[in-house]
Amino acid sequence: MSKIKKNILTKNLLYVLTALFLCFYTTFVSYAACASAGYVSDLQSEQNDLSSVSVLSDSSSNVSMPDSLYAKYAVLLDGDTGRVLYGKNEETAAPMASTTKIMTCILALEYALPEMKCVTSPYAASMPDVQLNAVSGEIFSLNDLLYSLMLKSHNDTAVIIAENVALNYLYNISSEDYAQKVPSLESLGLSADDYSFVSDSLTSENNSDDTSHYLLKTLSTENSKMLVHLFASLMNDKARQLGCENTYFITPNGLDAQDDTGVHSTTPKDLAVIMSYCIKNTDFLSVTQARNHSFTSSKITDNGSVSASYKSYSVSNANAFLDMYDNIISGKTGFTGDAGYCYICAYQCDGRTFIVALLACGWPNNKNYKWKDAKKLLDYGRANYFPTSILDPDFALEDIQIEDAVPGTLSLKTANNDGFTALLGSNDKVNVSVRLKSGLCAPVLENEQVGEVCVYINDNKFYSVPVIAGNTVRKKTYFFYLKNLINEYLFLDK
């Protein structure tokens, strides 16, 4: 080998060794940077005013923000996003009277079957007006009771529903299918030992006929209250699931109550959120939209048999606002001495869902105040807030460059993006922010989450979707650099 060739090989070997050192060093630094990288940094931020977000409005019909309401506590809520469009002490808790019954109704629909037979206990029959006047041992279908509950607001009906749904819960909680859709006793802070009077009385054999809940006819007041407490615990659990942290249920009918934990109460905002959840249930809407309903009952006799027919009933809807204002799809009135007149309703038309909640809206003789306030808030919402597309389902993201990666370009896309539309007014500010992991570096796997797209309205986040990698990028390791050097300097590719 000539001296010239030896010098060339020696020189190339030095290049390779130098490259190895540099590659080891840069790899260590790069991985250290990735390990210390946090979440998140802005990739791009688009501040939109209403010149770039199209809001369809008729300026000639604008209604100014209500300057006065009879209600002490009120809210106008976008029923689809949960955004407060107008509020008056909307996060202050207060008694809510029979508007409570929207939660009683939705729980009955979700945790029991409409054809379930419900037996009246002595405790339920003792409830004060307004009453269905059911008697101990009288049997109804759950479906019929829901009309009594929501159309005429019968207090005894609410307790009949609560006791029987709680009893159904205790009987079926051991079933795997049922247990998957309800919270456990332990998660409710309750003990099965407290309900041994139920487990000792019910078996799979006697649960299949009309006398399955015979124990309710002779149930003690103490045990009846235990069942009602279980139902109230289910109500509170559902409220927490919906994010209603300032709501506390004690009774299923909304009668004024207080215990060691607090006062039976909610906030206008929480109540509106609960209603926005309820109206997603078509059975709930069918019940609350009915103008009237007729039904019959049977009764457990003293000798334990069940009469074929005991009494006939007819109830009509007390929610007069259904016929006072167009496109009202649901609502519930309420009154107690502590709560005053209360009202909750839902409006839906032309892609807009408004929820109005009013608490302490006057006392006798001012029962019409609630209709005036509800109309004022809905007029304001309809004149000023319109559905606006903010984020399209096919929202496109630009590719980004990743240092020391093969390939060097990472494509980005959103996942689970159904698009986002919200009700916007002329003064709302929208910010769509694409945020990626800080110090994002290779390796990145295809479909790995690397950030999120967030939609802010007036600096409050209302929607977000993940940003994922559209392709895999590998780290340029020292082997990559070594191979390139060897190919270049030792001519192994020729």
Coordinates of C-alpha atoms in Angstrom, one line a residue:
M1 CA 0.0 0.0 0.0
S2 CA 1.4 3.4 -1.0
K3 CA 2.2 6.0 1.6
I4 CA -0.5 8.3 0.0
K5 CA -3.2 5.7 0.5
K6 CA -2.1 5.1 4.1
N7 CA -2.4 8.8 4.8
I8 CA -5.9 8.9 3.2
L9 CA -7.1 6.0 5.3
T10 CA -5.6 7.4 8.5
K11 CA -7.3 10.7 7.8
N12 CA -10.6 9.1 7.1
L13 CA -10.3 7.0 10.3
L14 CA -9.8 10.2 12.3
Y15 CA -12.9 11.6 10.7
V16 CA -14.9 8.6 11.7
L17 CA -13.7 8.7 15.3
T18 CA -14.4 12.4 15.5
A19 CA -17.9 11.8 14.1
L20 CA -18.5 9.0 16.6
F21 CA -17.7 11.3 19.5
L22 CA -19.9 14.1 18.2
C23 CA -22.7 11.8 17.5
F24 CA -22.7 10.3 21.0
Y25 CA -22.5 13.8 22.5
T26 CA -25.3 15.3 20.3
T27 CA -27.5 12.2 20.9
F28 CA -27.1 12.6 24.7
V29 CA -27.9 16.3 24.6
S30 CA -30.9 15.8 22.4
Y31 CA -32.4 13.0 24.5
A32 CA -31.8 15.1 27.7
A33 CA -33.6 18.0 26.1
C34 CA -36.6 15.7 25.1
A35 CA -36.7 14.2 28.6
S36 CA -36.9 17.7 30.2
A37 CA -39.5 19.0 27.7
G38 CA -42.9 19.9 29.1
Y39 CA -46.3 20.6 27.8
V40 CA -47.1 23.0 26.2
S41 CA -46.1 25.8 23.9
D42 CA -48.0 27.7 21.2
L43 CA -47.3 26.6 17.7
Q44 CA -49.7 29.1 16.3
S45 CA -52.4 31.3 17.8
E46 CA -55.2 32.8 15.8
Q47 CA -57.0 35.6 17.5
N48 CA -60.3 36.1 15.9
D49 CA -62.7 39.0 16.3
L50 CA -66.1 38.9 14.6
S51 CA -64.7 40.3 11.4
S52 CA -63.3 36.8 10.7
V53 CA -66.0 34.8 12.5
S54 CA -69.2 35.2 10.7
V55 CA -72.2 35.9 13.0
L56 CA -75.6 36.1 11.4
S57 CA -77.6 38.8 13.2
D58 CA -80.2 41.4 12.5
S59 CA -79.0 44.6 14.1
S60 CA -82.4 46.1 13.9
S61 CA -83.8 43.5 16.3
N62 CA -81.0 43.7 18.9
V63 CA -82.3 43.6 22.4
S64 CA -80.1 45.1 25.1
M65 CA -78.9 43.1 28.1
P66 CA -81.6 42.9 30.7
D67 CA -81.0 45.7 33.3
S68 CA -83.5 44.3 35.8
L69 CA -85.1 41.0 36.6
Y70 CA -87.5 40.0 39.3
A71 CA -85.5 36.8 40.1
K72 CA -82.7 37.2 42.7
Y73 CA -80.7 34.5 40.9
A74 CA -80.9 33.9 37.1
V75 CA -79.0 32.6 34.1
L76 CA -79.3 32.3 30.4
L77 CA -77.2 29.4 29.2
D78 CA -76.1 28.1 25.8
G79 CA -77.5 24.6 26.2
D80 CA -75.0 23.1 23.8
T81 CA -71.7 24.5 25.2
G82 CA -72.7 25.3 28.8
R83 CA -71.6 28.9 28.3
V84 CA -73.2 31.6 30.4
L85 CA -74.7 34.2 28.1
Y86 CA -76.3 36.2 30.9
G87 CA -76.0 35.8 34.6
K88 CA -77.3 37.4 37.8
N89 CA -75.8 35.7 40.9
E90 CA -75.7 32.6 38.7
E91 CA -73.2 30.8 40.8
T92 CA -74.9 31.5 44.2
A93 CA -76.7 28.6 45.7
A94 CA -80.3 28.9 46.8
P95 CA -83.3 26.6 47.4
M96 CA -84.9 25.5 44.1
A97 CA -88.2 24.0 45.1
S98 CA -89.8 21.6 42.6
T99 CA -87.4 22.3 39.8
T100 CA -85.5 19.6 41.7
K101 CA -87.9 17.1 40.0
I102 CA -86.0 17.3 36.7
M103 CA -83.2 15.4 38.3
T104 CA -85.7 13.0 39.9
C105 CA -87.2 12.3 36.5
I106 CA -84.0 11.8 34.6
L107 CA -82.6 9.4 37.3
A108 CA -85.8 7.3 37.1
L109 CA -85.5 7.1 33.4
E110 CA -81.9 6.1 33.5
Y111 CA -81.9 3.7 36.5
A112 CA -85.2 1.9 36.1
L113 CA -87.6 0.7 33.4
P114 CA -90.8 2.7 32.6
E115 CA -93.0 -0.4 33.1
M116 CA -91.7 -1.0 36.6
K117 CA -94.4 -1.3 39.2
C118 CA -94.1 1.2 42.0
V119 CA -95.7 0.7 45.4
T120 CA -96.8 3.6 47.7
S121 CA -95.3 3.4 51.2
P122 CA -97.0 5.0 54.3
Y123 CA -94.2 7.6 54.3
A124 CA -94.7 8.6 50.7
A125 CA -98.5 8.9 51.3
S126 CA -97.8 11.3 54.1
M127 CA -96.2 14.0 51.9
P128 CA -97.7 17.5 52.0
D129 CA -99.4 19.3 49.1
V130 CA -99.2 19.3 46.2
Q131 CA -100.3 15.6 46.2
L132 CA -101.5 12.9 43.9
N133 CA -103.2 11.6 47.1
A134 CA -101.9 8.1 46.7
V135 CA -102.6 5.7 49.6
S136 CA -100.4 3.2 51.2
G137 CA -100.2 0.0 49.1
E138 CA -101.4 1.7 45.9
I139 CA -99.5 0.6 42.8
F140 CA -98.6 2.6 39.7
S141 CA -96.3 2.1 36.7
L142 CA -93.2 4.2 36.8
N143 CA -94.1 5.8 33.5
D144 CA -97.5 7.1 34.8
L145 CA -95.8 8.5 37.9
L146 CA -93.4 10.5 35.8
Y147 CA -96.3 12.4 34.3
S148 CA -97.7 13.0 37.7
L149 CA -94.3 14.2 38.8
M150 CA -93.5 16.6 35.9
L151 CA -97.0 17.8 34.9
K152 CA -98.6 18.4 38.3
S153 CA -95.5 18.3 40.5
H154 CA -97.0 15.9 43.1
N155 CA -94.8 15.6 46.2
D156 CA -96.0 12.2 47.2
T157 CA -95.2 10.9 43.6
A158 CA -91.6 12.1 43.9
V159 CA -91.1 10.0 47.1
I160 CA -92.9 7.0 45.6
I161 CA -90.5 7.2 42.6
A162 CA -87.4 7.7 44.9
E163 CA -88.2 4.7 47.1
N164 CA -89.0 2.4 44.3
V165 CA -86.0 3.3 42.1
A166 CA -83.8 3.0 45.2
L167 CA -85.3 -0.4 45.9
N168 CA -84.8 -1.4 42.3
Y169 CA -81.1 -0.2 42.5
L170 CA -80.5 -2.3 45.7
Y171 CA -82.1 -5.4 44.1
N172 CA -80.1 -5.1 40.8
I173 CA -76.8 -3.8 41.9
S174 CA -75.4 -7.3 42.1
S175 CA -76.2 -7.7 38.4
E176 CA -73.1 -7.0 36.3
D177 CA -75.0 -5.2 33.5
Y178 CA -76.9 -3.0 35.9
A179 CA -73.8 -2.3 38.1
Q180 CA -71.9 -0.9 35.0
K181 CA -74.3 2.0 34.6
V182 CA -74.8 3.0 38.2
P183 CA -72.4 4.1 41.0
S184 CA -71.7 1.6 43.7
L185 CA -72.9 2.0 47.3
E186 CA -69.3 2.5 48.4
S187 CA -68.7 5.3 45.9
L188 CA -71.9 7.0 47.3
G189 CA -70.4 6.7 50.8
L190 CA -73.1 4.2 51.9
S191 CA -73.0 0.8 53.4
A192 CA -74.9 -2.3 52.3
D193 CA -75.4 -3.2 55.9
D194 CA -77.7 -0.2 56.3
Y195 CA -80.0 -1.7 53.7
S196 CA -80.2 -5.2 55.0
F197 CA -84.0 -4.8 55.4
V198 CA -84.1 -4.9 51.6
S199 CA -81.8 -7.8 50.9
D200 CA -83.6 -9.9 53.5
S201 CA -86.9 -9.3 51.8
L202 CA -86.2 -9.6 48.1
T203 CA -85.3 -12.7 46.1
S204 CA -85.2 -13.4 42.4
E205 CA -88.3 -15.5 42.8
N206 CA -90.7 -12.9 44.3
N207 CA -89.3 -10.0 42.3
S208 CA -91.0 -11.3 39.1
D209 CA -94.6 -10.5 40.0
D210 CA -96.7 -7.5 41.1
T211 CA -96.1 -8.2 44.8
S212 CA -92.3 -8.0 44.5
H213 CA -92.2 -4.7 46.4
Y214 CA -94.9 -5.6 49.0
L215 CA -92.5 -4.6 51.8
L216 CA -93.1 -0.9 50.9
K217 CA -96.7 -1.2 52.0
T218 CA -95.6 -1.8 55.6
L219 CA -92.2 -0.2 55.5
S220 CA -91.3 1.9 58.5
T221 CA -90.7 5.6 58.2
E222 CA -87.1 5.2 59.2
N223 CA -86.5 2.6 56.4
S224 CA -88.4 4.8 53.9
K225 CA -86.1 7.7 54.7
M226 CA -83.1 5.4 54.2
L227 CA -84.4 4.6 50.7
V228 CA -85.0 8.3 50.0
H229 CA -81.5 9.1 51.2
L230 CA -80.0 6.5 48.8
F231 CA -81.9 8.2 45.9
A232 CA -80.7 11.6 47.0
S233 CA -77.2 10.3 47.0
L234 CA -77.7 9.1 43.4
M235 CA -79.0 12.6 42.6
N236 CA -75.9 14.2 44.1
D237 CA -73.6 11.7 42.3
K238 CA -75.2 12.6 39.0
A239 CA -74.9 16.3 39.7
R240 CA -71.1 15.8 40.3
Q241 CA -70.8 13.9 37.1
L242 CA -72.3 16.9 35.3
G243 CA -69.8 19.3 37.0
C244 CA -72.4 20.8 39.3
E245 CA -70.3 21.4 42.3
N246 CA -72.6 23.8 44.1
T247 CA -75.7 21.6 44.1
Y248 CA -76.9 19.5 47.1
F249 CA -80.0 17.4 47.0
I250 CA -81.7 16.1 50.1
T251 CA -85.3 15.5 48.9
P252 CA -86.6 14.2 45.6
N253 CA -89.5 16.6 45.5
G254 CA -87.7 19.9 46.4
L255 CA -89.4 20.6 49.7
D256 CA -87.2 22.8 51.9
A257 CA -84.7 20.7 53.8
Q258 CA -81.5 21.0 55.7
D259 CA -79.1 18.3 57.2
D260 CA -75.6 18.2 58.7
T261 CA -74.1 18.6 55.2
G262 CA -76.0 21.6 54.0
V263 CA -79.2 23.0 52.6
H264 CA -81.2 21.5 49.7
S265 CA -80.1 24.0 47.0
T266 CA -78.5 24.6 43.7
T267 CA -77.3 27.6 41.6
P268 CA -79.0 28.9 38.4
K269 CA -76.0 27.8 36.4
D270 CA -76.0 24.2 37.8
L271 CA -79.7 23.9 37.4
A272 CA -79.4 25.0 33.8
V273 CA -76.6 22.5 33.2
I274 CA -78.8 19.7 34.6
M275 CA -81.6 20.7 32.3
S276 CA -79.3 20.8 29.3
Y277 CA -78.4 17.2 30.1
C278 CA -82.1 16.2 30.6
I279 CA -83.3 17.4 27.3
K280 CA -80.9 15.0 25.5
N281 CA -83.2 12.2 26.7
T282 CA -86.2 11.8 24.3
D283 CA -88.3 10.2 27.0
F284 CA -87.8 13.1 29.3
L285 CA -89.0 15.4 26.5
S286 CA -92.0 13.3 25.8
V287 CA -93.1 13.5 29.4
T288 CA -92.5 17.2 29.9
Q289 CA -94.1 18.2 26.6
A290 CA -97.3 16.3 27.3
R291 CA -100.3 18.6 27.9
N292 CA -102.2 15.9 29.8
H293 CA -102.1 12.2 30.8
S294 CA -104.6 9.8 32.2
F295 CA -103.8 6.5 34.0
T296 CA -105.1 4.0 36.6
S297 CA -103.7 2.3 39.6
S298 CA -104.1 -1.0 41.4
K299 CA -103.7 -1.7 45.1
I300 CA -102.4 -4.3 47.5
T301 CA -105.2 -5.4 49.7
D302 CA -105.0 -6.4 53.3
N303 CA -104.8 -10.1 52.5
G304 CA -101.9 -9.5 50.1
S305 CA -103.7 -9.8 46.8
V306 CA -103.6 -7.1 44.1
S307 CA -106.7 -5.5 42.8
A308 CA -107.1 -5.2 39.0
S309 CA -108.0 -1.6 39.1
Y310 CA -108.2 0.8 42.1
K311 CA -108.5 4.4 41.0
S312 CA -108.3 6.6 37.8
Y313 CA -106.3 9.8 37.5
S314 CA -105.9 12.6 35.0
V315 CA -103.1 15.2 35.2
S316 CA -102.5 18.3 33.0
N317 CA -99.4 20.3 32.5
A318 CA -98.9 23.3 34.8
N319 CA -96.0 24.7 32.7
A320 CA -98.0 27.4 31.0
F321 CA -94.9 28.8 29.3
L322 CA -95.1 25.9 26.8
D323 CA -98.0 27.8 25.2
M324 CA -96.8 31.3 26.0
Y325 CA -93.5 31.2 24.1
D326 CA -92.7 29.5 20.8
N327 CA -90.2 26.6 20.7
I328 CA -90.1 25.8 24.4
I329 CA -89.3 22.1 24.5
S330 CA -89.3 21.5 28.3
G331 CA -89.7 23.2 31.6
K332 CA -90.6 22.9 35.3
T333 CA -92.1 25.3 37.8
G334 CA -91.5 25.3 41.6
F335 CA -92.5 27.1 44.8
T336 CA -91.7 26.8 48.5
G337 CA -91.6 29.3 51.3
D338 CA -87.8 29.4 51.3
A339 CA -87.3 29.2 47.6
G340 CA -90.0 31.5 46.3
Y341 CA -91.2 31.0 42.7
C342 CA -88.6 29.1 40.6
Y343 CA -88.6 28.1 36.9
I344 CA -86.3 26.2 34.5
C345 CA -87.0 25.9 30.8
A346 CA -85.4 25.0 27.5
Y347 CA -85.8 26.7 24.1
Q348 CA -84.7 25.1 20.9
C349 CA -84.9 26.4 17.3
D350 CA -82.7 27.2 14.3
G351 CA -79.6 25.5 15.8
R352 CA -79.9 27.4 19.1
T353 CA -80.6 25.9 22.5
F354 CA -81.2 28.4 25.3
I355 CA -81.7 27.3 29.0
V356 CA -83.3 29.8 31.4
A357 CA -83.1 29.2 35.2
L358 CA -84.8 31.5 37.7
L359 CA -84.6 31.1 41.5
A360 CA -86.3 33.3 44.1
C361 CA -88.4 35.0 41.4
G362 CA -91.0 36.6 43.7
W363 CA -93.3 35.3 46.4
P364 CA -97.1 35.3 46.5
N365 CA -98.9 37.1 44.9
N366 CA -96.4 37.4 42.1
K367 CA -96.4 34.0 40.5
N368 CA -96.3 35.5 37.0
Y369 CA -92.9 37.2 37.5
K370 CA -91.2 34.0 36.3
W371 CA -92.9 34.2 32.9
K372 CA -91.9 37.8 32.5
D373 CA -88.2 37.1 33.4
A374 CA -88.1 34.0 31.2
K375 CA -89.4 35.9 28.2
K376 CA -87.0 38.8 28.8
L377 CA -84.0 36.5 28.9
L378 CA -85.1 34.5 25.8
D379 CA -85.8 37.6 23.8
Y380 CA -82.3 38.8 24.7
G381 CA -80.7 35.5 23.7
R382 CA -82.6 35.2 20.4
A383 CA -81.7 38.8 19.4
N384 CA -78.0 38.7 20.2
Y385 CA -76.6 35.2 20.0
F386 CA -76.3 33.1 16.8
P387 CA -74.7 29.7 15.9
T388 CA -71.2 30.3 14.5
S389 CA -68.9 27.6 13.2
I390 CA -65.5 28.1 14.9
L391 CA -63.6 24.9 14.2
D392 CA -64.3 22.8 11.1
P393 CA -64.1 18.9 11.4
D394 CA -61.4 19.0 8.6
F395 CA -59.3 21.7 10.4
A396 CA -55.9 21.5 8.7
L397 CA -52.6 21.9 10.4
E398 CA -49.2 22.8 8.8
D399 CA -46.3 20.3 8.8
I400 CA -43.5 21.1 11.2
Q401 CA -39.7 20.4 11.0
I402 CA -38.2 18.1 13.6
E403 CA -34.4 18.5 14.1
D404 CA -32.2 15.5 13.9
A405 CA -35.0 13.3 12.5
V406 CA -35.6 11.1 9.5
P407 CA -37.6 12.2 7.8
G408 CA -37.2 15.8 8.9
T409 CA -40.9 16.7 8.4
L410 CA -43.7 15.7 10.8
S411 CA -47.3 16.0 9.5
L412 CA -50.0 16.9 12.0
K413 CA -53.7 16.3 12.2
T414 CA -56.5 16.4 14.7
A415 CA -58.2 13.4 16.2
N416 CA -61.8 12.9 17.2
N417 CA -62.7 16.3 15.8
D418 CA -66.4 16.7 15.2
G419 CA -66.1 20.4 14.7
F420 CA -67.2 23.1 17.1
T421 CA -70.1 25.5 16.8
A422 CA -71.1 28.0 19.5
L423 CA -73.6 30.8 20.0
L424 CA -71.7 34.1 19.7
G425 CA -72.6 37.7 20.2
S426 CA -71.1 40.8 18.6
N427 CA -68.7 41.4 21.5
D428 CA -67.4 37.9 21.9
K429 CA -63.7 37.2 21.2
V430 CA -62.6 33.8 19.9
N431 CA -59.1 32.3 20.1
V432 CA -58.2 29.1 18.3
S433 CA -54.9 27.9 19.7
V434 CA -52.7 25.0 18.4
R435 CA -50.4 23.9 21.2
L436 CA -47.6 21.4 20.9
K437 CA -45.4 19.7 23.4
S438 CA -42.5 21.9 24.3
G439 CA -39.2 20.8 22.8
L440 CA -40.9 18.2 20.6
C441 CA -38.2 15.9 19.2
A442 CA -37.7 12.5 17.5
P443 CA -38.6 9.8 17.8
V444 CA -42.3 10.4 17.2
L445 CA -44.7 7.5 16.3
E446 CA -47.6 7.8 13.9
N447 CA -50.8 8.6 15.8
E448 CA -48.9 9.7 18.9
Q449 CA -50.5 12.7 20.6
V450 CA -48.2 15.7 20.4
G451 CA -50.5 18.5 21.4
E452 CA -54.0 19.9 21.2
V453 CA -56.2 22.4 19.5
C454 CA -58.1 24.6 22.0
V455 CA -61.0 27.0 21.4
Y456 CA -61.4 29.9 23.8
I457 CA -64.3 32.3 24.0
N458 CA -63.5 35.4 26.0
D459 CA -60.5 33.5 27.4
N460 CA -62.5 30.5 28.7
K461 CA -61.8 27.1 27.1
F462 CA -64.9 25.4 25.7
Y463 CA -63.5 22.8 23.3
S464 CA -60.3 20.9 22.6
V465 CA -59.2 18.0 20.5
P466 CA -55.9 16.1 20.4
V467 CA -53.2 16.8 17.8
I468 CA -51.6 13.6 16.6
A469 CA -48.6 12.7 14.4
G470 CA -49.5 11.9 10.8
N471 CA -46.3 9.9 10.2
T472 CA -43.4 8.4 12.1
V473 CA -40.1 10.2 12.4
R474 CA -37.0 8.4 13.7
K475 CA -34.1 9.9 15.6
K476 CA -30.8 10.5 13.8
T477 CA -28.5 8.4 15.9
Y478 CA -24.7 8.1 15.7
F479 CA -25.3 5.0 13.6
F480 CA -27.0 7.2 11.0
Y481 CA -24.0 9.7 11.0
L482 CA -21.5 6.9 11.0
K483 CA -23.0 5.2 8.0
N484 CA -23.0 8.5 6.1
L485 CA -19.4 9.2 7.0
I486 CA -18.3 5.8 6.0
N487 CA -20.2 6.0 2.7
E488 CA -18.7 9.4 2.0
Y489 CA -15.1 8.9 3.1
L490 CA -14.5 5.2 2.6
F491 CA -16.4 5.2 -0.7
L492 CA -18.3 2.0 0.3
D493 CA -21.3 3.0 -1.8
K494 CA -19.2 3.0 -5.0

